């Protein structure tokens, strides 16, 4: 938990996110055109806004389920040990599955989640992440679809938090601390 003062600089606007989701939805529809029903799995909690917008843009029969994996605590660093905290409610064996993640950073979370769900023998298992930080990768992992590649900066908004705050921002922004003279905005 941080009580250091910070400001949020917009990195990706709500309009850009919406436009990108439309493009991604058309690609996902093409991939799953023959599906009887797609199981869209959101990774809690960071993907809840993204999955809500994505499913409303998908012209396919969908079911929505959620999985929670531990990654970040409240600190700005990634934990390598990924645990499944909350399992799916539904069965995915023989089903078409799309896992929806907010950010791929080191790659540990998605590698673990894909193995965990893949072991249940879905018919097709695809993944989508809104944001990807390729510079931070520790294990090779590439989602089937990526919204935006971003630099190695801590981001918030559009479902993504900083110590459980800022998830309700409609855009993606970067956190900048203003008590550090180096980071402080220039005086005007
Ligand atoms: P990975 O296992 O790929 O290192 O971690 C992925 C998870 O770390 C993401 O799902 C997200 O919860 C968290 N994460 C990575 N980068 C950021 C970031 O810039 N801001 C926030 N709030 N969480 C992040
Ligand atoms: Mg996450
Ligand atoms: Mg988090």
Short mmCIF file of N, CA and C and ligand atoms in Angstrom, two decimals:
data_model
loop_
_atom_site.label_atom_id
_atom_site.label_comp_id
_atom_site.label_asym_id
_atom_site.label_seq_id
_atom_site.Cartn_x
_atom_site.Cartn_y
_atom_site.Cartn_z
N UNK A 1 0.85 -1.20 0.00
CA UNK A 1 0.00 0.00 0.00
C UNK A 1 0.88 1.23 0.00
N UNK A 2 0.56 2.14 -0.87
CA UNK A 2 1.40 3.33 -0.97
C UNK A 2 0.60 4.56 -0.58
N UNK A 3 1.21 5.42 0.20
CA UNK A 3 0.56 6.69 0.48
C UNK A 3 1.34 7.81 -0.19
N UNK A 4 2.29 7.42 -1.03
CA UNK A 4 3.05 8.45 -1.76
C UNK A 4 2.13 9.12 -2.78
N UNK A 5 2.23 10.43 -2.89
CA UNK A 5 1.38 11.10 -3.88
C UNK A 5 1.80 10.76 -5.31
N UNK A 6 0.81 10.58 -6.16
CA UNK A 6 1.12 10.27 -7.56
C UNK A 6 0.08 10.88 -8.48
N UNK A 7 0.47 11.03 -9.73
CA UNK A 7 -0.48 11.44 -10.75
C UNK A 7 -0.52 10.35 -11.81
N UNK A 8 -1.59 10.35 -12.59
CA UNK A 8 -1.74 9.36 -13.64
C UNK A 8 -1.70 10.06 -14.98
N UNK A 9 -0.78 9.63 -15.84
CA UNK A 9 -0.66 10.20 -17.18
C UNK A 9 -1.36 9.25 -18.16
N UNK A 10 -2.24 9.77 -18.96
CA UNK A 10 -2.95 8.90 -19.91
C UNK A 10 -1.99 8.29 -20.93
N UNK A 11 -2.10 6.99 -21.09
CA UNK A 11 -1.27 6.28 -22.07
C UNK A 11 -2.12 5.83 -23.26
N UNK A 12 -3.31 5.27 -22.98
CA UNK A 12 -4.19 4.81 -24.05
C UNK A 12 -5.60 5.31 -23.74
N UNK A 13 -6.18 6.05 -24.65
CA UNK A 13 -7.49 6.66 -24.41
C UNK A 13 -8.60 5.61 -24.48
N UNK A 14 -9.74 5.95 -23.87
CA UNK A 14 -10.92 5.08 -23.91
C UNK A 14 -11.34 4.83 -25.35
N UNK A 15 -11.22 5.85 -26.19
CA UNK A 15 -11.61 5.73 -27.59
C UNK A 15 -10.70 4.74 -28.35
N UNK A 16 -9.40 4.82 -28.08
CA UNK A 16 -8.46 3.88 -28.72
C UNK A 16 -8.72 2.46 -28.27
N UNK A 17 -9.04 2.28 -26.99
CA UNK A 17 -9.32 0.94 -26.48
C UNK A 17 -10.56 0.38 -27.19
N UNK A 18 -11.60 1.19 -27.27
CA UNK A 18 -12.85 0.73 -27.91
C UNK A 18 -12.61 0.35 -29.37
N UNK A 19 -11.82 1.16 -30.07
CA UNK A 19 -11.55 0.88 -31.49
C UNK A 19 -10.76 -0.42 -31.64
N UNK A 20 -9.81 -0.63 -30.76
CA UNK A 20 -8.99 -1.85 -30.83
C UNK A 20 -9.83 -3.09 -30.50
N UNK A 21 -10.75 -2.95 -29.54
CA UNK A 21 -11.61 -4.08 -29.18
C UNK A 21 -12.50 -4.48 -30.36
N UNK A 22 -12.96 -3.50 -31.12
CA UNK A 22 -13.75 -3.83 -32.31
C UNK A 22 -12.94 -4.67 -33.29
N UNK A 23 -11.69 -4.26 -33.53
CA UNK A 23 -10.82 -5.02 -34.45
C UNK A 23 -10.59 -6.43 -33.93
N UNK A 24 -10.27 -6.54 -32.64
CA UNK A 24 -9.99 -7.85 -32.05
C UNK A 24 -11.22 -8.75 -32.11
N UNK A 25 -12.38 -8.18 -31.88
CA UNK A 25 -13.62 -8.97 -31.89
C UNK A 25 -13.84 -9.58 -33.28
N UNK A 26 -13.56 -8.82 -34.33
CA UNK A 26 -13.74 -9.37 -35.68
C UNK A 26 -12.79 -10.55 -35.91
N UNK A 27 -11.57 -10.46 -35.41
CA UNK A 27 -10.60 -11.57 -35.56
C UNK A 27 -11.04 -12.79 -34.75
N UNK A 28 -11.54 -12.56 -33.55
CA UNK A 28 -11.99 -13.67 -32.69
C UNK A 28 -13.22 -14.34 -33.32
N UNK A 29 -14.13 -13.54 -33.88
CA UNK A 29 -15.30 -14.11 -34.55
C UNK A 29 -14.89 -14.98 -35.72
N UNK A 30 -13.87 -14.54 -36.45
CA UNK A 30 -13.41 -15.33 -37.60
C UNK A 30 -12.84 -16.66 -37.14
N UNK A 31 -12.08 -16.63 -36.05
CA UNK A 31 -11.48 -17.86 -35.52
C UNK A 31 -12.54 -18.84 -35.01
N UNK A 32 -13.57 -18.31 -34.36
CA UNK A 32 -14.57 -19.18 -33.70
C UNK A 32 -15.91 -19.18 -34.45
N UNK A 33 -15.86 -18.92 -35.75
CA UNK A 33 -17.09 -18.78 -36.54
C UNK A 33 -17.99 -20.02 -36.43
N UNK A 34 -17.37 -21.20 -36.26
CA UNK A 34 -18.11 -22.46 -36.23
C UNK A 34 -18.44 -22.93 -34.81
N UNK A 35 -18.21 -22.10 -33.81
CA UNK A 35 -18.40 -22.58 -32.42
C UNK A 35 -19.89 -22.71 -32.07
N UNK A 36 -20.19 -23.69 -31.24
CA UNK A 36 -21.58 -23.77 -30.74
C UNK A 36 -21.75 -22.77 -29.60
N UNK A 37 -20.70 -22.66 -28.76
CA UNK A 37 -20.70 -21.64 -27.71
C UNK A 37 -19.28 -21.47 -27.19
N UNK A 38 -18.85 -20.22 -27.14
CA UNK A 38 -17.50 -19.90 -26.69
C UNK A 38 -17.52 -19.61 -25.19
N UNK A 39 -16.63 -20.27 -24.45
CA UNK A 39 -16.50 -19.97 -23.02
C UNK A 39 -15.43 -18.89 -22.87
N UNK A 40 -15.86 -17.70 -22.47
CA UNK A 40 -14.93 -16.58 -22.30
C UNK A 40 -14.58 -16.52 -20.82
N UNK A 41 -13.29 -16.71 -20.53
CA UNK A 41 -12.83 -16.80 -19.14
C UNK A 41 -12.04 -15.55 -18.78
N UNK A 42 -12.57 -14.77 -17.85
CA UNK A 42 -11.86 -13.57 -17.40
C UNK A 42 -10.98 -13.90 -16.21
N UNK A 43 -9.76 -13.39 -16.23
CA UNK A 43 -8.87 -13.54 -15.07
C UNK A 43 -9.12 -12.38 -14.12
N UNK A 44 -9.60 -12.74 -12.93
CA UNK A 44 -9.90 -11.72 -11.93
C UNK A 44 -8.63 -11.16 -11.32
N UNK A 45 -8.63 -9.87 -10.88
CA UNK A 45 -9.75 -8.99 -11.08
C UNK A 45 -9.52 -8.06 -12.27
N UNK A 46 -8.28 -7.93 -12.69
CA UNK A 46 -7.89 -6.89 -13.65
C UNK A 46 -8.60 -6.90 -14.99
N UNK A 47 -9.15 -8.06 -15.40
CA UNK A 47 -9.74 -8.13 -16.75
C UNK A 47 -11.24 -7.82 -16.76
N UNK A 48 -11.82 -7.44 -15.61
CA UNK A 48 -13.29 -7.38 -15.57
C UNK A 48 -13.88 -6.31 -16.49
N UNK A 49 -13.20 -5.22 -16.70
CA UNK A 49 -13.73 -4.18 -17.60
C UNK A 49 -13.52 -4.62 -19.06
N UNK A 50 -12.34 -5.14 -19.33
CA UNK A 50 -12.01 -5.60 -20.68
C UNK A 50 -12.97 -6.69 -21.14
N UNK A 51 -13.21 -7.68 -20.29
CA UNK A 51 -14.09 -8.80 -20.70
C UNK A 51 -15.52 -8.27 -20.92
N UNK A 52 -15.94 -7.32 -20.12
CA UNK A 52 -17.29 -6.77 -20.27
C UNK A 52 -17.45 -6.08 -21.63
N UNK A 53 -16.45 -5.30 -22.02
CA UNK A 53 -16.52 -4.63 -23.32
C UNK A 53 -16.33 -5.63 -24.46
N UNK A 54 -15.42 -6.58 -24.28
CA UNK A 54 -15.13 -7.55 -25.35
C UNK A 54 -16.35 -8.42 -25.66
N UNK A 55 -16.99 -8.99 -24.65
CA UNK A 55 -18.13 -9.89 -24.94
C UNK A 55 -19.29 -9.14 -25.60
N UNK A 56 -19.44 -7.86 -25.27
CA UNK A 56 -20.54 -7.11 -25.89
C UNK A 56 -20.25 -6.77 -27.34
N UNK A 57 -18.98 -6.91 -27.73
CA UNK A 57 -18.59 -6.66 -29.12
C UNK A 57 -18.55 -7.96 -29.93
N UNK A 58 -18.66 -9.11 -29.26
CA UNK A 58 -18.56 -10.41 -29.95
C UNK A 58 -19.94 -10.88 -30.40
N UNK A 59 -20.08 -11.06 -31.70
CA UNK A 59 -21.34 -11.56 -32.24
C UNK A 59 -21.25 -13.08 -32.37
N UNK A 60 -21.19 -13.72 -31.23
CA UNK A 60 -21.05 -15.18 -31.13
C UNK A 60 -21.83 -15.59 -29.88
N UNK A 61 -22.30 -16.84 -29.82
CA UNK A 61 -22.87 -17.30 -28.54
C UNK A 61 -21.75 -17.46 -27.53
N UNK A 62 -21.85 -16.81 -26.40
CA UNK A 62 -20.80 -16.91 -25.39
C UNK A 62 -21.37 -17.26 -24.02
N UNK A 63 -20.47 -17.86 -23.25
CA UNK A 63 -20.71 -18.11 -21.84
C UNK A 63 -19.57 -17.38 -21.14
N UNK A 64 -19.80 -16.84 -19.95
CA UNK A 64 -18.75 -16.09 -19.26
C UNK A 64 -18.43 -16.79 -17.94
N UNK A 65 -17.16 -16.99 -17.71
CA UNK A 65 -16.72 -17.61 -16.46
C UNK A 65 -15.49 -16.85 -15.97
N UNK A 66 -15.11 -17.09 -14.74
CA UNK A 66 -13.96 -16.37 -14.17
C UNK A 66 -13.02 -17.30 -13.43
N UNK A 67 -11.75 -16.92 -13.47
CA UNK A 67 -10.70 -17.66 -12.80
C UNK A 67 -9.86 -16.61 -12.08
N UNK A 68 -9.38 -16.95 -10.90
CA UNK A 68 -8.50 -15.99 -10.23
C UNK A 68 -7.17 -16.67 -9.94
N UNK A 69 -6.11 -16.01 -10.35
CA UNK A 69 -4.76 -16.50 -10.08
C UNK A 69 -4.04 -15.41 -9.30
N UNK A 70 -3.17 -15.83 -8.40
CA UNK A 70 -2.41 -14.83 -7.64
C UNK A 70 -1.22 -14.40 -8.48
N UNK A 71 -0.96 -13.10 -8.47
CA UNK A 71 0.26 -12.63 -9.15
C UNK A 71 0.82 -11.51 -8.30
N UNK A 72 0.39 -10.28 -8.55
CA UNK A 72 0.80 -9.15 -7.74
C UNK A 72 0.06 -9.19 -6.40
N UNK A 73 0.69 -8.76 -5.33
CA UNK A 73 -0.04 -8.43 -4.12
C UNK A 73 -0.40 -6.98 -4.27
N UNK A 74 -0.07 -6.20 -3.30
CA UNK A 74 -0.28 -4.77 -3.43
C UNK A 74 1.00 -4.06 -3.81
N UNK A 75 2.03 -4.80 -4.06
CA UNK A 75 3.31 -4.19 -4.38
C UNK A 75 3.49 -4.14 -5.89
N UNK A 76 4.41 -3.32 -6.32
CA UNK A 76 4.62 -3.16 -7.76
C UNK A 76 5.65 -4.16 -8.27
N UNK A 77 5.66 -5.36 -7.74
CA UNK A 77 6.52 -6.37 -8.34
C UNK A 77 5.80 -7.70 -8.50
N UNK A 78 6.28 -8.47 -9.42
CA UNK A 78 5.60 -9.69 -9.80
C UNK A 78 6.09 -10.86 -8.96
N UNK A 79 5.16 -11.71 -8.57
CA UNK A 79 5.56 -12.91 -7.85
C UNK A 79 5.66 -14.05 -8.86
N UNK A 80 6.64 -14.89 -8.68
CA UNK A 80 6.85 -15.95 -9.66
C UNK A 80 5.98 -17.16 -9.41
N UNK A 81 5.61 -17.31 -8.15
CA UNK A 81 4.80 -18.47 -7.82
C UNK A 81 3.36 -18.10 -8.10
N UNK A 82 2.77 -18.75 -9.10
CA UNK A 82 1.39 -18.42 -9.48
C UNK A 82 0.47 -19.49 -8.94
N UNK A 83 -0.49 -19.10 -8.15
CA UNK A 83 -1.45 -20.05 -7.59
C UNK A 83 -2.84 -19.76 -8.10
N UNK A 84 -3.63 -20.81 -8.27
CA UNK A 84 -5.03 -20.64 -8.67
C UNK A 84 -5.85 -20.46 -7.39
N UNK A 85 -6.46 -19.28 -7.27
CA UNK A 85 -7.21 -18.95 -6.05
C UNK A 85 -8.69 -19.26 -6.20
N UNK A 86 -9.20 -19.13 -7.42
CA UNK A 86 -10.61 -19.41 -7.67
C UNK A 86 -10.73 -20.11 -9.00
N UNK A 87 -11.34 -21.28 -8.99
CA UNK A 87 -11.47 -22.07 -10.22
C UNK A 87 -12.74 -21.68 -10.98
N UNK A 88 -12.83 -22.16 -12.22
CA UNK A 88 -14.03 -21.95 -13.04
C UNK A 88 -15.24 -22.60 -12.38
N UNK A 89 -16.42 -22.11 -12.71
CA UNK A 89 -17.64 -22.78 -12.27
C UNK A 89 -18.04 -23.87 -13.25
N UNK A 90 -17.74 -23.65 -14.54
CA UNK A 90 -18.20 -24.59 -15.56
C UNK A 90 -17.11 -25.53 -16.06
N UNK A 91 -17.57 -26.56 -16.82
CA UNK A 91 -16.65 -27.52 -17.45
C UNK A 91 -16.17 -26.94 -18.77
N UNK A 92 -14.93 -27.24 -19.12
CA UNK A 92 -14.43 -26.77 -20.42
C UNK A 92 -13.93 -27.90 -21.32
N UNK A 93 -14.04 -29.14 -20.87
CA UNK A 93 -13.59 -30.25 -21.71
C UNK A 93 -14.37 -30.27 -23.02
N UNK A 94 -13.64 -30.31 -24.14
CA UNK A 94 -14.27 -30.35 -25.45
C UNK A 94 -14.91 -29.03 -25.89
N UNK A 95 -14.68 -27.96 -25.10
CA UNK A 95 -15.30 -26.67 -25.41
C UNK A 95 -14.29 -25.71 -26.03
N UNK A 96 -14.83 -24.67 -26.65
CA UNK A 96 -13.99 -23.58 -27.15
C UNK A 96 -13.82 -22.57 -26.04
N UNK A 97 -12.56 -22.23 -25.74
CA UNK A 97 -12.27 -21.37 -24.59
C UNK A 97 -11.39 -20.19 -25.02
N UNK A 98 -11.76 -19.01 -24.55
CA UNK A 98 -10.94 -17.82 -24.75
C UNK A 98 -10.63 -17.23 -23.37
N UNK A 99 -9.35 -17.21 -23.01
CA UNK A 99 -8.94 -16.63 -21.73
C UNK A 99 -8.61 -15.15 -21.94
N UNK A 100 -9.18 -14.31 -21.09
CA UNK A 100 -9.03 -12.86 -21.22
C UNK A 100 -8.20 -12.32 -20.05
N UNK A 101 -7.05 -11.74 -20.38
CA UNK A 101 -6.13 -11.24 -19.36
C UNK A 101 -5.91 -9.74 -19.57
N UNK A 102 -5.62 -9.05 -18.48
CA UNK A 102 -5.37 -7.62 -18.60
C UNK A 102 -3.97 -7.33 -19.16
N UNK A 103 -2.96 -7.90 -18.50
CA UNK A 103 -1.57 -7.58 -18.89
C UNK A 103 -0.72 -8.84 -18.86
N UNK A 104 0.11 -9.02 -19.86
CA UNK A 104 1.16 -10.03 -19.78
C UNK A 104 2.47 -9.30 -19.54
N UNK A 105 3.11 -9.70 -18.45
CA UNK A 105 4.29 -8.99 -17.97
C UNK A 105 5.47 -9.98 -18.04
N UNK A 106 5.76 -10.67 -16.95
CA UNK A 106 6.84 -11.67 -17.00
C UNK A 106 6.43 -12.90 -17.82
N UNK A 107 5.12 -13.15 -17.92
CA UNK A 107 4.62 -14.32 -18.66
C UNK A 107 4.29 -15.50 -17.76
N UNK A 108 4.62 -15.42 -16.48
CA UNK A 108 4.39 -16.56 -15.58
C UNK A 108 2.90 -16.87 -15.40
N UNK A 109 2.09 -15.84 -15.22
CA UNK A 109 0.66 -16.08 -14.96
C UNK A 109 0.00 -16.80 -16.13
N UNK A 110 0.17 -16.28 -17.33
CA UNK A 110 -0.51 -16.90 -18.47
C UNK A 110 0.05 -18.28 -18.81
N UNK A 111 1.34 -18.48 -18.59
CA UNK A 111 1.92 -19.81 -18.82
C UNK A 111 1.25 -20.82 -17.89
N UNK A 112 1.10 -20.43 -16.63
CA UNK A 112 0.49 -21.31 -15.63
C UNK A 112 -1.00 -21.53 -15.91
N UNK A 113 -1.71 -20.47 -16.22
CA UNK A 113 -3.15 -20.57 -16.48
C UNK A 113 -3.42 -21.41 -17.74
N UNK A 114 -2.63 -21.22 -18.76
CA UNK A 114 -2.82 -21.99 -20.00
C UNK A 114 -2.57 -23.47 -19.76
N UNK A 115 -1.58 -23.81 -18.94
CA UNK A 115 -1.30 -25.22 -18.63
C UNK A 115 -2.43 -25.80 -17.77
N UNK A 116 -2.89 -25.01 -16.82
CA UNK A 116 -3.96 -25.44 -15.90
C UNK A 116 -5.25 -25.75 -16.68
N UNK A 117 -5.62 -24.86 -17.59
CA UNK A 117 -6.85 -25.06 -18.35
C UNK A 117 -6.65 -26.06 -19.48
N UNK A 118 -5.47 -26.04 -20.07
CA UNK A 118 -5.16 -26.97 -21.16
C UNK A 118 -5.25 -28.42 -20.72
N UNK A 119 -4.94 -28.68 -19.45
CA UNK A 119 -4.98 -30.04 -18.90
C UNK A 119 -6.40 -30.61 -18.87
N UNK A 120 -7.40 -29.72 -19.01
CA UNK A 120 -8.80 -30.19 -19.03
C UNK A 120 -9.29 -30.50 -20.43
N UNK A 121 -8.37 -30.50 -21.38
CA UNK A 121 -8.68 -30.85 -22.77
C UNK A 121 -9.83 -30.06 -23.39
N UNK A 122 -9.71 -28.74 -23.42
CA UNK A 122 -10.69 -27.98 -24.20
C UNK A 122 -10.51 -28.30 -25.69
N UNK A 123 -11.52 -28.02 -26.49
CA UNK A 123 -11.40 -28.25 -27.94
C UNK A 123 -10.38 -27.26 -28.51
N UNK A 124 -10.59 -25.98 -28.24
CA UNK A 124 -9.63 -24.94 -28.64
C UNK A 124 -9.43 -24.02 -27.45
N UNK A 125 -8.19 -23.70 -27.16
CA UNK A 125 -7.87 -22.78 -26.06
C UNK A 125 -7.08 -21.62 -26.66
N UNK A 126 -7.67 -20.42 -26.64
CA UNK A 126 -7.00 -19.24 -27.14
C UNK A 126 -6.94 -18.22 -26.02
N UNK A 127 -6.02 -17.27 -26.17
CA UNK A 127 -5.86 -16.26 -25.11
C UNK A 127 -5.79 -14.87 -25.73
N UNK A 128 -6.28 -13.91 -24.96
CA UNK A 128 -6.19 -12.52 -25.41
C UNK A 128 -5.75 -11.67 -24.23
N UNK A 129 -4.81 -10.76 -24.47
CA UNK A 129 -4.43 -9.83 -23.41
C UNK A 129 -4.60 -8.42 -23.97
N UNK A 130 -5.08 -7.54 -23.12
CA UNK A 130 -5.24 -6.15 -23.55
C UNK A 130 -3.87 -5.51 -23.74
N UNK A 131 -2.99 -5.73 -22.77
CA UNK A 131 -1.69 -5.07 -22.78
C UNK A 131 -0.57 -6.11 -22.69
N UNK A 132 0.51 -5.85 -23.36
CA UNK A 132 1.67 -6.74 -23.31
C UNK A 132 2.92 -5.89 -23.11
N UNK A 133 3.74 -6.32 -22.13
CA UNK A 133 5.02 -5.64 -21.88
C UNK A 133 6.14 -6.60 -22.26
N UNK A 134 6.46 -6.71 -23.55
CA UNK A 134 7.45 -7.72 -23.99
C UNK A 134 8.82 -7.55 -23.34
N UNK A 135 9.16 -6.32 -22.96
CA UNK A 135 10.48 -6.07 -22.37
C UNK A 135 10.65 -6.75 -21.01
N UNK A 136 9.54 -7.15 -20.39
CA UNK A 136 9.60 -7.71 -19.03
C UNK A 136 9.55 -9.24 -19.01
N UNK A 137 9.49 -9.86 -20.17
CA UNK A 137 9.27 -11.29 -20.22
C UNK A 137 10.38 -12.10 -19.55
N UNK A 138 9.98 -13.07 -18.71
CA UNK A 138 10.93 -14.03 -18.11
C UNK A 138 10.70 -15.42 -18.68
N UNK A 139 9.47 -15.74 -19.03
CA UNK A 139 9.19 -16.99 -19.74
C UNK A 139 8.48 -16.62 -21.04
N UNK A 140 8.87 -17.30 -22.13
CA UNK A 140 8.31 -16.97 -23.43
C UNK A 140 6.81 -17.26 -23.42
N UNK A 141 6.02 -16.25 -23.68
CA UNK A 141 4.59 -16.47 -23.81
C UNK A 141 4.02 -15.40 -24.73
N UNK A 142 3.23 -15.84 -25.70
CA UNK A 142 2.58 -14.89 -26.59
C UNK A 142 1.11 -15.22 -26.63
N UNK A 143 0.26 -14.25 -26.35
CA UNK A 143 -1.19 -14.47 -26.41
C UNK A 143 -1.61 -14.63 -27.87
N UNK A 144 -2.74 -15.29 -28.08
CA UNK A 144 -3.27 -15.42 -29.45
C UNK A 144 -3.58 -14.05 -30.02
N UNK A 145 -4.10 -13.14 -29.18
CA UNK A 145 -4.36 -11.75 -29.59
C UNK A 145 -3.87 -10.80 -28.51
N UNK A 146 -3.33 -9.67 -28.96
CA UNK A 146 -2.83 -8.63 -28.05
C UNK A 146 -3.46 -7.30 -28.45
N UNK A 147 -3.92 -6.57 -27.43
CA UNK A 147 -4.48 -5.25 -27.71
C UNK A 147 -3.41 -4.24 -28.06
N UNK A 148 -2.51 -4.03 -27.12
CA UNK A 148 -1.44 -3.03 -27.30
C UNK A 148 -0.15 -3.52 -26.65
N UNK A 149 0.95 -3.33 -27.33
CA UNK A 149 2.25 -3.51 -26.69
C UNK A 149 2.60 -2.19 -26.01
N UNK A 150 3.05 -2.27 -24.76
CA UNK A 150 3.36 -1.04 -24.02
C UNK A 150 4.77 -1.14 -23.43
N UNK A 151 5.35 0.01 -23.11
CA UNK A 151 6.68 -0.01 -22.50
C UNK A 151 6.64 -0.52 -21.06
N UNK A 152 7.78 -0.73 -20.48
CA UNK A 152 7.91 -1.25 -19.12
C UNK A 152 7.57 -0.16 -18.11
N UNK A 153 6.28 0.11 -17.98
CA UNK A 153 5.81 1.12 -17.03
C UNK A 153 4.62 0.56 -16.28
N UNK A 154 4.47 0.98 -15.04
CA UNK A 154 3.34 0.50 -14.23
C UNK A 154 2.08 1.24 -14.67
N UNK A 155 1.05 0.47 -15.05
CA UNK A 155 -0.16 1.08 -15.56
C UNK A 155 -1.36 0.81 -14.65
N UNK A 156 -2.36 1.67 -14.78
CA UNK A 156 -3.62 1.53 -14.03
C UNK A 156 -4.78 1.91 -14.94
N UNK A 157 -5.99 1.63 -14.45
CA UNK A 157 -7.19 2.03 -15.16
C UNK A 157 -7.78 0.93 -16.01
N UNK A 158 -9.03 1.13 -16.43
CA UNK A 158 -9.72 0.16 -17.28
C UNK A 158 -9.69 -1.24 -16.63
N UNK A 159 -9.91 -1.26 -15.32
CA UNK A 159 -9.94 -2.53 -14.58
C UNK A 159 -8.66 -2.83 -13.81
N UNK A 160 -7.59 -2.14 -14.16
CA UNK A 160 -6.26 -2.43 -13.59
C UNK A 160 -5.99 -1.46 -12.43
N UNK A 161 -5.49 -2.02 -11.33
CA UNK A 161 -5.38 -1.24 -10.10
C UNK A 161 -3.95 -0.88 -9.70
N UNK A 162 -3.89 0.10 -8.81
CA UNK A 162 -2.68 0.33 -8.02
C UNK A 162 -3.15 0.28 -6.57
N UNK A 163 -2.76 -0.78 -5.85
CA UNK A 163 -3.19 -0.99 -4.47
C UNK A 163 -4.72 -0.88 -4.36
N UNK A 164 -5.40 -1.54 -5.29
CA UNK A 164 -6.88 -1.62 -5.35
C UNK A 164 -7.57 -0.29 -5.70
N UNK A 165 -6.81 0.67 -6.16
CA UNK A 165 -7.44 1.93 -6.59
C UNK A 165 -7.30 2.09 -8.11
N UNK A 166 -8.06 3.01 -8.64
CA UNK A 166 -7.97 3.45 -10.04
C UNK A 166 -8.52 2.44 -11.07
N UNK A 167 -9.15 1.35 -10.61
CA UNK A 167 -9.70 0.39 -11.58
C UNK A 167 -10.81 1.02 -12.41
N UNK A 168 -11.46 2.05 -11.86
CA UNK A 168 -12.62 2.64 -12.53
C UNK A 168 -12.28 3.75 -13.52
N UNK A 169 -11.01 4.01 -13.74
CA UNK A 169 -10.66 4.98 -14.79
C UNK A 169 -11.05 4.39 -16.15
N UNK A 170 -11.64 5.17 -17.03
CA UNK A 170 -12.06 4.62 -18.33
C UNK A 170 -10.91 4.47 -19.35
N UNK A 171 -9.73 4.95 -18.99
CA UNK A 171 -8.56 4.84 -19.89
C UNK A 171 -7.41 4.16 -19.16
N UNK A 172 -6.34 3.87 -19.89
CA UNK A 172 -5.13 3.30 -19.29
C UNK A 172 -4.14 4.44 -19.07
N UNK A 173 -3.59 4.49 -17.86
CA UNK A 173 -2.60 5.52 -17.58
C UNK A 173 -1.41 4.96 -16.85
N UNK A 174 -0.34 5.73 -16.82
CA UNK A 174 0.86 5.33 -16.09
C UNK A 174 0.93 6.12 -14.78
N UNK A 175 1.48 5.46 -13.77
CA UNK A 175 1.60 6.07 -12.44
C UNK A 175 2.92 6.81 -12.36
N UNK A 176 2.84 8.07 -11.94
CA UNK A 176 4.07 8.86 -11.75
C UNK A 176 4.04 9.49 -10.37
N UNK A 177 5.04 9.13 -9.58
CA UNK A 177 5.13 9.68 -8.22
C UNK A 177 5.63 11.11 -8.28
N UNK A 178 5.05 11.94 -7.40
CA UNK A 178 5.40 13.36 -7.47
C UNK A 178 6.13 13.85 -6.22
N UNK A 179 6.53 12.88 -5.36
CA UNK A 179 7.33 13.31 -4.20
C UNK A 179 8.82 13.16 -4.49
N UNK A 180 9.14 12.45 -5.58
CA UNK A 180 10.53 12.29 -5.99
C UNK A 180 10.86 13.46 -6.92
N UNK A 181 11.83 14.32 -6.54
CA UNK A 181 12.13 15.50 -7.35
C UNK A 181 12.41 15.16 -8.81
N UNK A 182 12.99 13.98 -9.05
CA UNK A 182 13.30 13.56 -10.42
C UNK A 182 12.04 13.32 -11.25
N UNK A 183 10.96 12.83 -10.56
CA UNK A 183 9.73 12.50 -11.26
C UNK A 183 8.73 13.65 -11.26
N UNK A 184 9.00 14.63 -10.41
CA UNK A 184 8.01 15.69 -10.24
C UNK A 184 7.80 16.47 -11.53
N UNK A 185 6.54 16.85 -11.79
CA UNK A 185 6.30 17.66 -12.98
C UNK A 185 7.00 19.01 -12.83
N UNK A 186 7.40 19.60 -13.95
CA UNK A 186 8.10 20.88 -13.90
C UNK A 186 7.18 21.96 -13.34
N UNK A 187 7.78 22.84 -12.55
CA UNK A 187 7.00 23.96 -12.00
C UNK A 187 6.64 24.92 -13.14
N UNK A 188 5.43 25.48 -13.04
CA UNK A 188 5.04 26.45 -14.08
C UNK A 188 4.89 27.85 -13.48
P1 LIG B 1 3.01 -11.88 -15.14
O1 LIG B 1 2.78 -13.20 -14.48
O2 LIG B 1 2.91 -11.91 -16.63
O3 LIG B 1 4.29 -11.24 -14.67
O4 LIG B 1 1.96 -10.94 -14.50
C1 LIG B 1 0.83 -10.61 -15.05
C2 LIG B 1 0.00 -9.88 -14.01
O5 LIG B 1 0.76 -8.90 -13.31
C3 LIG B 1 -1.09 -9.11 -14.69
O6 LIG B 1 -2.23 -9.90 -14.83
C4 LIG B 1 -1.32 -7.98 -13.73
O7 LIG B 1 -2.25 -8.38 -12.74
C5 LIG B 1 0.00 -7.76 -13.09
N1 LIG B 1 0.66 -6.59 -13.70
C6 LIG B 1 1.65 -6.57 -14.61
N2 LIG B 1 1.98 -5.33 -14.96
C7 LIG B 1 1.17 -4.52 -14.23
C8 LIG B 1 1.00 -3.10 -14.18
O8 LIG B 1 1.67 -2.31 -14.85
N3 LIG B 1 0.03 -2.65 -13.33
C9 LIG B 1 -0.73 -3.48 -12.57
N4 LIG B 1 -1.62 -2.96 -11.76
N5 LIG B 1 -0.61 -4.83 -12.61
C10 LIG B 1 0.34 -5.33 -13.43
MG1 LIG B 2 -3.95 -9.96 -13.92
MG1 LIG B 3 -3.47 -6.53 -9.58
#
